[in-house]
CSV table of C-alpha atoms in Angstrom, one decimal:
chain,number,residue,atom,x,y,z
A,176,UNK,CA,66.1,15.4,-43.9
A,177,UNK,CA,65.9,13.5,-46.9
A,178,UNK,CA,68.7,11.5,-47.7
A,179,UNK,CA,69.5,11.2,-51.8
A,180,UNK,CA,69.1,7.6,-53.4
A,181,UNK,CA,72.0,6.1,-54.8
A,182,UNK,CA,70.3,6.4,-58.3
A,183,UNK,CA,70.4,9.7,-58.1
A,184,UNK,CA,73.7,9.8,-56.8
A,185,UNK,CA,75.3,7.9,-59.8
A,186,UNK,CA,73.5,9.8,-62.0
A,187,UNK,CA,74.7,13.2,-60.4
A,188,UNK,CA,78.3,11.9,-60.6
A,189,UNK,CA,78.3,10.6,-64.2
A,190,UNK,CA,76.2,13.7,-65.3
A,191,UNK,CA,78.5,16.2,-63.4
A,192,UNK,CA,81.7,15.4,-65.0
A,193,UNK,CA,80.2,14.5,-68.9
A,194,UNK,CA,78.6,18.3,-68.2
A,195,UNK,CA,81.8,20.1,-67.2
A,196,UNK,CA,83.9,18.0,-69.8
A,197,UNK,CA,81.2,19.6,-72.7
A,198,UNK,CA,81.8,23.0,-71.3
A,199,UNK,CA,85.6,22.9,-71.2
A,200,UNK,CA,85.3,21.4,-74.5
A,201,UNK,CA,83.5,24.2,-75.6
A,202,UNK,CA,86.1,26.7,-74.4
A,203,UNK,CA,88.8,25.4,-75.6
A,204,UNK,CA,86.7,25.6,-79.2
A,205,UNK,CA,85.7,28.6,-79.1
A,206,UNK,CA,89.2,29.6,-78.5
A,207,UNK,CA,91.2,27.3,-81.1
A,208,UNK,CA,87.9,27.9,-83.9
A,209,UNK,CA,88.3,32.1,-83.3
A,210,UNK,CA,91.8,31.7,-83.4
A,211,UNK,CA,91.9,29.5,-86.5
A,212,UNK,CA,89.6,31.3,-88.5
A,213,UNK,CA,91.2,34.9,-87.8
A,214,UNK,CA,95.0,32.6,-89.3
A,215,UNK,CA,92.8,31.8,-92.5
A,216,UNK,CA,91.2,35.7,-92.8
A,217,UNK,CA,94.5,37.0,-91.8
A,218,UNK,CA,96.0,34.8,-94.6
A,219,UNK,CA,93.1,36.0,-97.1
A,220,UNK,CA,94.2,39.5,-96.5
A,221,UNK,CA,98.0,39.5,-97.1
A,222,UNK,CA,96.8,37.3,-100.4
A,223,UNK,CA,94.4,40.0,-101.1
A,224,UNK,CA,97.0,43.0,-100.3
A,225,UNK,CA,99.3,41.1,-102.3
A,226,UNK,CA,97.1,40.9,-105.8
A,227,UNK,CA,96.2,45.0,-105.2
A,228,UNK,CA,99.6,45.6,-105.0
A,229,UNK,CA,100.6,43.7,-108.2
A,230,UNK,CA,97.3,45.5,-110.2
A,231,UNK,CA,99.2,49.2,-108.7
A,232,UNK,CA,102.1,48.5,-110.3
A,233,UNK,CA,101.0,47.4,-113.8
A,234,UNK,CA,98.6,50.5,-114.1
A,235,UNK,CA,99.3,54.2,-114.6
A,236,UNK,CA,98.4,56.8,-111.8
A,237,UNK,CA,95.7,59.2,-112.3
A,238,UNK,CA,92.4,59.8,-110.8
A,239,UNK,CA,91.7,57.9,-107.6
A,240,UNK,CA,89.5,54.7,-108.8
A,241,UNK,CA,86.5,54.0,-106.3
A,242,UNK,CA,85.4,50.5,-106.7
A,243,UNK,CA,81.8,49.7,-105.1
A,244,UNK,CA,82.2,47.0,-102.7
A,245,UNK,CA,79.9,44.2,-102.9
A,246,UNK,CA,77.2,43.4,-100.4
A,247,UNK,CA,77.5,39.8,-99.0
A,248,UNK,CA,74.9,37.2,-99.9
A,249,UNK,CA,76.1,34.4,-98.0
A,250,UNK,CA,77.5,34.0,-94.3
A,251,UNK,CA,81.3,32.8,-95.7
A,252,UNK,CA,81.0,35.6,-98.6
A,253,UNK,CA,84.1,37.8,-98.1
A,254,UNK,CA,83.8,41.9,-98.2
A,255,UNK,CA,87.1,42.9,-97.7
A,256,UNK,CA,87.6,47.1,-97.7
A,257,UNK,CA,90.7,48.4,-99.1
A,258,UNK,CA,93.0,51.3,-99.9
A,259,UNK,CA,96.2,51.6,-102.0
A,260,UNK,CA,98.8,54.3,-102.7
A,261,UNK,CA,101.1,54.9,-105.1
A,262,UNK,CA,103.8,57.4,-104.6
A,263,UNK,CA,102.2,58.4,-100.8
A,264,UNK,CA,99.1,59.6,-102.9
A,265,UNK,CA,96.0,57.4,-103.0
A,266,UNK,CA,95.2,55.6,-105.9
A,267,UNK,CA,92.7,52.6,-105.6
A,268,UNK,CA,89.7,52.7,-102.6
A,269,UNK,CA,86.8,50.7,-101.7
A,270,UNK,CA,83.4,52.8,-101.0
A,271,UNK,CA,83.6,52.2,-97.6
A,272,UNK,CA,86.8,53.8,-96.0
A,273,UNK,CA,85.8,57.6,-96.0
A,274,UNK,CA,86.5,56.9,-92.2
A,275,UNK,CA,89.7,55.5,-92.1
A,276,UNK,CA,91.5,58.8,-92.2
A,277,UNK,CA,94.5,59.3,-93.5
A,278,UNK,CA,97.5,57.2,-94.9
A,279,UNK,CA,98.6,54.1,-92.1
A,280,UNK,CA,102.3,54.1,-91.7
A,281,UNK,CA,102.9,50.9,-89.3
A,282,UNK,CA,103.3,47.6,-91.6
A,283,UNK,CA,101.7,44.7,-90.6
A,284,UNK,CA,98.1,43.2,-88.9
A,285,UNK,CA,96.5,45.6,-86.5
A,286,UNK,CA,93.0,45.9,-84.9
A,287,UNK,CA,91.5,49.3,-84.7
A,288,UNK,CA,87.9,51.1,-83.6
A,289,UNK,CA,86.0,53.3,-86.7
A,290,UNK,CA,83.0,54.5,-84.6
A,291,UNK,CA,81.8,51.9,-83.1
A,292,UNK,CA,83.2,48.9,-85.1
A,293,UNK,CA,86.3,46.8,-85.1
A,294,UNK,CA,88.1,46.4,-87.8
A,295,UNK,CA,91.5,43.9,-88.7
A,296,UNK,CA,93.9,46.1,-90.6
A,297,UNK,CA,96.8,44.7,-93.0
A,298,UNK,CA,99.1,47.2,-94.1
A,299,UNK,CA,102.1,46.3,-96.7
A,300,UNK,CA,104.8,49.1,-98.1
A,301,UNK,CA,106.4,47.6,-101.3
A,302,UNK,CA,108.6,50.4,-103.1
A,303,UNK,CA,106.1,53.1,-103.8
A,304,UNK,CA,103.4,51.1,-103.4
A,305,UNK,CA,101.8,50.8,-99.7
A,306,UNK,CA,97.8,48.6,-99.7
A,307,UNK,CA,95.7,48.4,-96.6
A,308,UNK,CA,93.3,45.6,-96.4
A,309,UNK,CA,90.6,45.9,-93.8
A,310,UNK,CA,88.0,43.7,-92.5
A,311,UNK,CA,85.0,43.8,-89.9
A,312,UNK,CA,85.8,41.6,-87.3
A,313,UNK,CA,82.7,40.8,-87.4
A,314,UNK,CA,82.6,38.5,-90.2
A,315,UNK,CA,85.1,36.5,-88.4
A,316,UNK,CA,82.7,36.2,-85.2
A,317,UNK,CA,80.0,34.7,-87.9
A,318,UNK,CA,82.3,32.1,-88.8
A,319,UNK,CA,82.7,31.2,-85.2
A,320,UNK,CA,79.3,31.4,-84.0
A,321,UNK,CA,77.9,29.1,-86.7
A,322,UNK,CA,81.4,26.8,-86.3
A,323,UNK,CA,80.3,27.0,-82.3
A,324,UNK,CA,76.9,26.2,-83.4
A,325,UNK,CA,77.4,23.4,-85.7
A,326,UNK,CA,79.2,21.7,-82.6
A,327,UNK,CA,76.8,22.2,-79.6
A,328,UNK,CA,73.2,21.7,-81.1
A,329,UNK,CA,73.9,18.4,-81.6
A,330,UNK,CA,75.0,18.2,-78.1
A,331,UNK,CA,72.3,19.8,-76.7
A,332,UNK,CA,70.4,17.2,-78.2
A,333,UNK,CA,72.9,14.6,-77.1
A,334,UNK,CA,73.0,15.2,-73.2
A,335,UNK,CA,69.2,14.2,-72.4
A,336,UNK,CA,69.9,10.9,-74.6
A,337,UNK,CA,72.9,10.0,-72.6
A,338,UNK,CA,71.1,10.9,-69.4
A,339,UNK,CA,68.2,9.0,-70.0
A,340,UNK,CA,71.0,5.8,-71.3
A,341,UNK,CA,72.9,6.2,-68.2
A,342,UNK,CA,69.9,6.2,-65.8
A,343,UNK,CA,68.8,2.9,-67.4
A,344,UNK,CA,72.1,1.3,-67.1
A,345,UNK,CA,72.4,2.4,-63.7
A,346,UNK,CA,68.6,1.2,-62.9
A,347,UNK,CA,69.6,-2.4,-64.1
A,348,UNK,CA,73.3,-2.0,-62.6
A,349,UNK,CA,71.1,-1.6,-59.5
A,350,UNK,CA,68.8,-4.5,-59.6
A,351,UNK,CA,70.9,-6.7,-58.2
A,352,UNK,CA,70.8,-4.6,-55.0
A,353,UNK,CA,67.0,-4.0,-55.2
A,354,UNK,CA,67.5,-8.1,-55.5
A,355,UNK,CA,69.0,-8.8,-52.3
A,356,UNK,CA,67.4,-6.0,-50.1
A,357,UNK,CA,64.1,-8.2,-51.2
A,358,UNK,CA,65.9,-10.8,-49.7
A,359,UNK,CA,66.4,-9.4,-46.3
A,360,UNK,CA,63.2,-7.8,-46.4
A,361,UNK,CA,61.1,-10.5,-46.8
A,362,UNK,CA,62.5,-12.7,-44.1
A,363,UNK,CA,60.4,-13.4,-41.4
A,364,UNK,CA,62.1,-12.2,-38.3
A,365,UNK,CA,62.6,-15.6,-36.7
A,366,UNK,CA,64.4,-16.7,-40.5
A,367,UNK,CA,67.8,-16.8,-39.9
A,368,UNK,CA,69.2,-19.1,-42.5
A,369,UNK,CA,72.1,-17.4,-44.9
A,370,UNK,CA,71.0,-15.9,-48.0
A,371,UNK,CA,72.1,-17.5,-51.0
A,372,UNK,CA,74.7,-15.7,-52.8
A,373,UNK,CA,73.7,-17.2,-56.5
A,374,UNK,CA,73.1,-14.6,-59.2
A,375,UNK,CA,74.7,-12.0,-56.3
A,376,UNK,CA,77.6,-9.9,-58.6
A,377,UNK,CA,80.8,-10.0,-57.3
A,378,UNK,CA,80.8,-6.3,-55.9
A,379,UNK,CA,77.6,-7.3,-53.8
A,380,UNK,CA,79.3,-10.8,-52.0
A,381,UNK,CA,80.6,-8.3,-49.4
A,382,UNK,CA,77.4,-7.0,-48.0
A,383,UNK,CA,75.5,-10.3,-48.4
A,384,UNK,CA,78.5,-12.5,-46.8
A,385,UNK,CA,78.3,-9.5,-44.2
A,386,UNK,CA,74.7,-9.9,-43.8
A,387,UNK,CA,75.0,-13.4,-43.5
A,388,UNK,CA,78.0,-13.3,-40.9
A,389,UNK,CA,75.3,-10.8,-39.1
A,390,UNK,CA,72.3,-13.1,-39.0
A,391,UNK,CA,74.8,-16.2,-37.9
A,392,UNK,CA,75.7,-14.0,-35.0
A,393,UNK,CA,72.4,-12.9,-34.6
A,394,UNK,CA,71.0,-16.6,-34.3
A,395,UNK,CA,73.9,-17.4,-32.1
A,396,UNK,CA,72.7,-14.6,-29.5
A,397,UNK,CA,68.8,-15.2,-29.7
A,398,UNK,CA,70.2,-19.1,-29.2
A,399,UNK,CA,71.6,-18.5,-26.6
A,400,UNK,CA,69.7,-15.9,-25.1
A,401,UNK,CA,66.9,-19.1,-25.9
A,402,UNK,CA,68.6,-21.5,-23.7
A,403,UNK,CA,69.7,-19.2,-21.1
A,404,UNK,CA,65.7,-17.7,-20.1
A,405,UNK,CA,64.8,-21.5,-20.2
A,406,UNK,CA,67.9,-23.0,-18.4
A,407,UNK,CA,67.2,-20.3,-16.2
A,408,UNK,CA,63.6,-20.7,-15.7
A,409,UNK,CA,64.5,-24.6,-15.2
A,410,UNK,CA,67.3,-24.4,-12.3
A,411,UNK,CA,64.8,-21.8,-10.2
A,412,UNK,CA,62.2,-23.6,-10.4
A,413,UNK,CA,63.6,-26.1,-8.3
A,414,UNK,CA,64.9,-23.9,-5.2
A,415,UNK,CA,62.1,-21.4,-5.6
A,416,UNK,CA,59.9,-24.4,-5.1
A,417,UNK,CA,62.1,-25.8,-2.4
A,418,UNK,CA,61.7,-22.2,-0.2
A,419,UNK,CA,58.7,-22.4,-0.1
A,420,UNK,CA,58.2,-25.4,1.2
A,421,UNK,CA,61.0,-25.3,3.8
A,422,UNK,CA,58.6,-21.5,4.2
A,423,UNK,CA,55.5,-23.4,4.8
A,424,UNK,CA,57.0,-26.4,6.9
A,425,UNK,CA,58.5,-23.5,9.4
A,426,UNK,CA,55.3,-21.8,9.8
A,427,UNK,CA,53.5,-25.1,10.6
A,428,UNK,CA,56.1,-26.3,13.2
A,429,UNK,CA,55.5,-24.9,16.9
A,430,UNK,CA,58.4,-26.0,18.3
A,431,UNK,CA,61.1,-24.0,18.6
A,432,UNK,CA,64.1,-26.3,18.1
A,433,UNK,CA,62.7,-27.8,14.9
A,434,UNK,CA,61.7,-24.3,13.6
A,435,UNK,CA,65.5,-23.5,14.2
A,436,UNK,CA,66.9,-26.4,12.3
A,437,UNK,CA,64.5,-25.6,10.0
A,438,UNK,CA,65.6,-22.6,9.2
A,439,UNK,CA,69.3,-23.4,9.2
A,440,UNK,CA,67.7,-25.5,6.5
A,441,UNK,CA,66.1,-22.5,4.9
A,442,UNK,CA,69.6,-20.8,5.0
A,443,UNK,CA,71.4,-23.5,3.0
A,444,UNK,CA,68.7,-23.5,0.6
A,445,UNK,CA,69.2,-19.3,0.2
A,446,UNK,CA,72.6,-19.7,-0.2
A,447,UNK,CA,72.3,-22.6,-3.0
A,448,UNK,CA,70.0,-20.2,-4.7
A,449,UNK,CA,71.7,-17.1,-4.8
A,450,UNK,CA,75.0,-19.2,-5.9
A,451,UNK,CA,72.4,-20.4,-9.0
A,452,UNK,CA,71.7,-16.6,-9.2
A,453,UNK,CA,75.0,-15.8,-9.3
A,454,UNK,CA,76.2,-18.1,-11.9
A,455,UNK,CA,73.5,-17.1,-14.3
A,456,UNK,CA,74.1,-13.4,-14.2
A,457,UNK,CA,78.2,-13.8,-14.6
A,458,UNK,CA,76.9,-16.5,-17.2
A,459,UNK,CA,75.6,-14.1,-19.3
A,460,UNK,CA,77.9,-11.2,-18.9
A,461,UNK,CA,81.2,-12.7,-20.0
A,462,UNK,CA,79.6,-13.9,-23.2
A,463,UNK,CA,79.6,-10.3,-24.6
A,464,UNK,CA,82.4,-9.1,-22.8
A,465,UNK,CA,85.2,-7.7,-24.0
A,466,UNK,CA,88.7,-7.7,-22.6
A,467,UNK,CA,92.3,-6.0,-22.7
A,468,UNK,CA,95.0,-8.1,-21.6
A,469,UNK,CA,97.3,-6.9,-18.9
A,470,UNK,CA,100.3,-8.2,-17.5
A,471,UNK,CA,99.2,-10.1,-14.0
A,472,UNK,CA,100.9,-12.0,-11.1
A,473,UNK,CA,99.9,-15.4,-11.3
A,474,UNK,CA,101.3,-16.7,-8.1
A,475,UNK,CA,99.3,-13.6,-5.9
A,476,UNK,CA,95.9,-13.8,-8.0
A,477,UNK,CA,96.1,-17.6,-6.9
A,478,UNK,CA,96.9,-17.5,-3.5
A,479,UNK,CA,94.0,-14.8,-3.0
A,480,UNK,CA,91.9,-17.3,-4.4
A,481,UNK,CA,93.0,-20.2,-2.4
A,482,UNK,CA,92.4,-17.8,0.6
A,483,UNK,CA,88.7,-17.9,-0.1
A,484,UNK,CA,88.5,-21.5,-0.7
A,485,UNK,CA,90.2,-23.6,1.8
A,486,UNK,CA,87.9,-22.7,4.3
A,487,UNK,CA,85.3,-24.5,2.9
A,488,UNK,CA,88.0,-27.3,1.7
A,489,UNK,CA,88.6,-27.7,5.6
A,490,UNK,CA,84.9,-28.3,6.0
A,491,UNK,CA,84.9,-31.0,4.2
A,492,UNK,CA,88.3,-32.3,5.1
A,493,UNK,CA,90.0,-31.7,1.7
A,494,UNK,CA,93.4,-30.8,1.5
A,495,UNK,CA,94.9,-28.1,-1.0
A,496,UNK,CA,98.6,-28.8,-1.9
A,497,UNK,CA,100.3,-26.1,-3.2
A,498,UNK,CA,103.9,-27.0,-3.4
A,499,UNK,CA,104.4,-26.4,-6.8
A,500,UNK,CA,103.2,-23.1,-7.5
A,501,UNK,CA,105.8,-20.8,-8.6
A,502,UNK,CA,106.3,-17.2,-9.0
A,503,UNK,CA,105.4,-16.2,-13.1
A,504,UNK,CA,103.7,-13.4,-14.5
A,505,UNK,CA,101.3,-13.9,-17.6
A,506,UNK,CA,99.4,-12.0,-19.6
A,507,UNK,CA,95.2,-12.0,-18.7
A,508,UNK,CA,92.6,-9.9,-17.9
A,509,UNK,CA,92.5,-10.3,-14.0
A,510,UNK,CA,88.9,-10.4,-13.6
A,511,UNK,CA,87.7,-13.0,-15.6
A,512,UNK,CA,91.1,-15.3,-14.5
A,513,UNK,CA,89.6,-14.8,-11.1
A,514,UNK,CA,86.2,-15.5,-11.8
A,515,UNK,CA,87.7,-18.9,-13.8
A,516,UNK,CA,90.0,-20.0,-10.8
A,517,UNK,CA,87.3,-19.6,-8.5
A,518,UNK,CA,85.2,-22.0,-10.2
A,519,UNK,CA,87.4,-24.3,-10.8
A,520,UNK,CA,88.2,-24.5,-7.3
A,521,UNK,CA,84.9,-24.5,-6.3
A,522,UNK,CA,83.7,-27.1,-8.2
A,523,UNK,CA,86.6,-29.7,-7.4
A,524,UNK,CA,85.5,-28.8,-3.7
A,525,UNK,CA,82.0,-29.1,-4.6
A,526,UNK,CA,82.1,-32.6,-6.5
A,527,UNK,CA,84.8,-34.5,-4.8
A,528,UNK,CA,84.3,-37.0,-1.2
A,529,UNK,CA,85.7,-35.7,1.9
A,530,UNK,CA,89.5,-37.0,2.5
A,531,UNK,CA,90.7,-36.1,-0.8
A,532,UNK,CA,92.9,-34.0,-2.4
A,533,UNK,CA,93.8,-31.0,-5.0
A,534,UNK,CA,97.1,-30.2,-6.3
A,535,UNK,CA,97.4,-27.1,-7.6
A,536,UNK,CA,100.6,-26.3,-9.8
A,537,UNK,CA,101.9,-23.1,-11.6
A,538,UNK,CA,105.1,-23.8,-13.8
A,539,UNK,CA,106.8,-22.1,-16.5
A,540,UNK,CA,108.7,-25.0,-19.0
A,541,UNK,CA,109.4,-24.8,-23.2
A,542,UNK,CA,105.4,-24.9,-23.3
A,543,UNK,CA,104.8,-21.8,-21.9
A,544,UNK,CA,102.8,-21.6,-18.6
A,545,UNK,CA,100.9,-23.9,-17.0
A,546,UNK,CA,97.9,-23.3,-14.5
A,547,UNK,CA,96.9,-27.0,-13.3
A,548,UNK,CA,94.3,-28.1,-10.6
A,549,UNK,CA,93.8,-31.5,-10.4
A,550,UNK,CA,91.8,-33.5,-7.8
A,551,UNK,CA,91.9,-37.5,-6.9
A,552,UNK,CA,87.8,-37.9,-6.8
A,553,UNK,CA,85.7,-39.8,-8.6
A,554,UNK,CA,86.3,-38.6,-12.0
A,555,UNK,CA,83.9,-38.9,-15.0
A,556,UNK,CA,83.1,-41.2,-17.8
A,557,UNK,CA,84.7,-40.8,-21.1
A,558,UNK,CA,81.3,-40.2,-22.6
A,559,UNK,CA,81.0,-37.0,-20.4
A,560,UNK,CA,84.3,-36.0,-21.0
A,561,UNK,CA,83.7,-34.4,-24.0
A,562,UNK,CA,80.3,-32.1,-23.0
A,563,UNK,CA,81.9,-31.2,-19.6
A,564,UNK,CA,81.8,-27.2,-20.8
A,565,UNK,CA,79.0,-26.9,-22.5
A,566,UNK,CA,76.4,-24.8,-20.7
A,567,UNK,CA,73.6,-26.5,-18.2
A,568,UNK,CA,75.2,-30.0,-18.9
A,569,UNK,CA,75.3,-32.2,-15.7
A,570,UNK,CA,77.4,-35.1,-15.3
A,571,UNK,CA,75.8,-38.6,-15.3
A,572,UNK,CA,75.1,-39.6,-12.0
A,573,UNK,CA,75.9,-35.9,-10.6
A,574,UNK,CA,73.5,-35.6,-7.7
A,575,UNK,CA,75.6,-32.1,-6.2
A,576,UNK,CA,73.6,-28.4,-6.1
A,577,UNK,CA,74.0,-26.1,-9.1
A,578,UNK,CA,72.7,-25.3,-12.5
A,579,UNK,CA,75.6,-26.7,-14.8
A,580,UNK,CA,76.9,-23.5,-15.5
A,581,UNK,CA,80.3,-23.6,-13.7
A,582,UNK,CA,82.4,-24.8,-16.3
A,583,UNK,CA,80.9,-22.9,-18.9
A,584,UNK,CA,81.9,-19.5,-17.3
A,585,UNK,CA,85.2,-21.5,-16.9
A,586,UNK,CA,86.0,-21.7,-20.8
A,587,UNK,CA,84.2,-18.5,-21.6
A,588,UNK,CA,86.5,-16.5,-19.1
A,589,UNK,CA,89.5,-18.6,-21.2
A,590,UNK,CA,88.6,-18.0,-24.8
A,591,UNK,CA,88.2,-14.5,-24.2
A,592,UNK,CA,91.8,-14.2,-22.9
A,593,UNK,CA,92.9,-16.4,-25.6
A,594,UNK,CA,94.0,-19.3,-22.5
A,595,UNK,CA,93.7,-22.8,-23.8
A,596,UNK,CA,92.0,-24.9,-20.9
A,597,UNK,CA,91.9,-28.9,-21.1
A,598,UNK,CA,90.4,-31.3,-19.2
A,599,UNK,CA,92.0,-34.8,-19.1
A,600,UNK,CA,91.3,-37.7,-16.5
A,601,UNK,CA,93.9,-37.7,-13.5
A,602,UNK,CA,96.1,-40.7,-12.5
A,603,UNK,CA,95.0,-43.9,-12.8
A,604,UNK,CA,91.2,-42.9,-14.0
A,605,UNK,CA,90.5,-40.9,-10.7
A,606,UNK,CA,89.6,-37.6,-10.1
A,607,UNK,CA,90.6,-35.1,-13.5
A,608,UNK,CA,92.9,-32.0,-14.4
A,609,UNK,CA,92.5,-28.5,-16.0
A,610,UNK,CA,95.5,-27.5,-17.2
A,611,UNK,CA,95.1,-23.6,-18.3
A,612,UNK,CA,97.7,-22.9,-21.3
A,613,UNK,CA,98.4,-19.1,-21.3
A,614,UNK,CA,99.2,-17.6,-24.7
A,615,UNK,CA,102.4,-17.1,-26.0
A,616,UNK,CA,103.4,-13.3,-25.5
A,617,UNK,CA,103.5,-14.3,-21.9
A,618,UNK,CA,105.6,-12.9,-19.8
A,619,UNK,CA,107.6,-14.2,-17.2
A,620,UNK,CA,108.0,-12.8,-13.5
């Protein structure tokens, strides 16, 4: 189906409305010019009655007087047909009323069918003296036909002129649209950049700050989309490669002892990758996700997290304190405040030397509610402070499994839940703290 161009849209819809405004104006015309020009032919005949019945008085009766009437030579030419009596007998005619029977006795205008023509009748009685004036009604229709004419010829001429003067102005109304859909055509599909909004009219900064808004968020996706197939590509390299050697080493070993440590070995090294796996794929989900906001019990979500991860803290001898959680109820989407508590517990585990410690606090004070955990390792450098979120960054010195992506999925999962997470160094320059800020419509257990 072939969808109309605007063109011809503006066109249709100036066109439409100039069209039906000429044809009610051309009703109402014909209406007001007939009924104007039947006031001035009814105001001719009472003038004309009025003169025949001055004549009848002034001159003696005796034989009826037949005047000729005159044949018209000119559209506006008046032939006006008349009878007057004098006494009830008739004493002045026209030729032309041998149809008109006999005397009429109602005074006043009336329209009446001789044969097949309709006349306009003006009948006065003064004392003995009664006129009738008559007149074709036709002569009045000429008068309106060539008033009716005189007005739409010149339209008729009129209407393709403003056509064609309204498509043009609507053509170069338009080139500012043919303008910028150059623009965006002509972009090459890796050209990003905003298009520049001089000589854009007003009514078109809309679609064009639109279009640019689109392509930012389009460059922002095929960005990171970028970074994440080559971060990706990067961190599997490196276990992908390390399988298959720890692969090859096993199937070269014949004893059976090593070939067991060996694939103890191989086990650790599946685990580290499908934890890289992992990351990457919930990595790229939350980016795009989108989230309604539910009340949730802080205190429960937590301590089902801390189920999962103290038995790997007791592996490495960490201890988990816990003292200073307390029972509140925030607003979150309980997925993603999962999947960020989770990291964040896994990656003070991960990072920090066996013998220490994470404190893990949930308050409620004039600042809303606080989700802390904070661990006494060996912290990081001011310099790395700042970066400690972006995606695939590693920290100086950082020699721990994993593909940098922890933290990342940390503050996506926050900024989609509007939670304000900050990371500051712990006491005394050792270990550091991510206090989660929930926002303010909280709601409290």
């Amino acid at each position: 189906m072939n969808t109309p161009s605007l063109r011809s849209r503006l066109i249709k819809s100036l066109m439409l409305p100039i069209l039906g405004g000429i044809l009610l104006v051309g009703v109402a015309s014909c209406f007001s010019t007939y009924h104007e020009a039947s006031e001035i032919y009814d105001a001719e005949q009472v003038h004309f009655a009025k003169v025949l019945h001055t004549l009848a008085q002034q001159v003696e009766q005796g034989e009826v007087i037949n005047i000729e009437g005159v044949k018209r030579n000119d559209a506006y030419e008046k032939y006006i047909t008349f009878r007057v009596w004098k006494n009830g007998k008739l004493f002045l005619q026209s030729d032309n009323v041998q149809d008109f029977g006999p005397i009429t006795q109602a005074e006043g205008f009336a329209d009446r069918m001789i044969g097949e023509t309709r006349w306009r009748f003006y009948v006065e009685h003064l004392g003995d003296v009664t006129v009738e004036v008559a007149e074709q009604n036709e002569v009045r229709l000429d008068l309106v036909r060539h008033i009716l004419a005189g007005i739409f010829l010149p339209q008729l001429i009129i209407i393709p002129i403003i056509a064609i003067i309204i498509g043009f102005g609507i053509s170069r109304g338009l080139a500012p649209v043919e303008r910028l859909s150059q623009l965006v055509r002509s972009r090459h599909i890796n050209e990003l950049t905003p298009i520049s909004m001089r000589g854009i009219p007003k009514e078109l900064r809309p679609m064009g700050d639109a279009t640019n808004d689109l392509m930012r968020r389009v460059d922002d996706a095929m960005r990171i989309e970028k970074n994440f197939t080559n971060y990706a590509a990067h961190e599997m390299r490196t276990p992908i490669a390390a399988l298959k050697t720890q692969a090859q080493v096993i199937l070269r070993t014949q004893e059976p002892q090593k070939q067991k440590e060996l694939a103890g070995e191989l086990l650790g090294t599946i685990d580290r990758t499908q934890r890289i796996i992992e990351q990457l794929l919930t990595y790229a989900r939350v980016q795009h996700q989108e989230v309604a906001l539910q009340p949730v019990a802080l205190k429960s979500l937590l301590e089902d997290e801390l189920r999962y991860a103290i038995p790997r803290s007791i592996e490495k001898n960490i201890t988990v304190n816990t003292e200073h959680v307390r029972p509140v109820t925030a607003r979150a989407q309980e997925e993603l405040l999962r999947l960020a508590i989770a990291n964040l517990l896994d990656n003070a585990i991960k990072y920090i030397p066996a013998g220490s410690t994470i404190d893990v606090a949930l308050r409620e004070d004039n600042d809303g509610i606080i989700l802390s955990i904070q661990d006494n390792g060996p912290g990081i450098t001011a310099d790395d402070l700042p970066h400690i979120f972006d995606p695939f960054y590693r920290v100086t010195g950082n020699t721990a499994s994993g593909a940098g992506l922890g933290l990342a999925i940390v503050k996506w999962a926050c900024d989609l839940q509007h939670i304000r997470i900050i990371a500051t160094p712990g006491l005394e320059g050792h270990g550091i703290r991510f206090a989660l800020h929930f926002p303010s419509h909280e709601v409290s257990a």
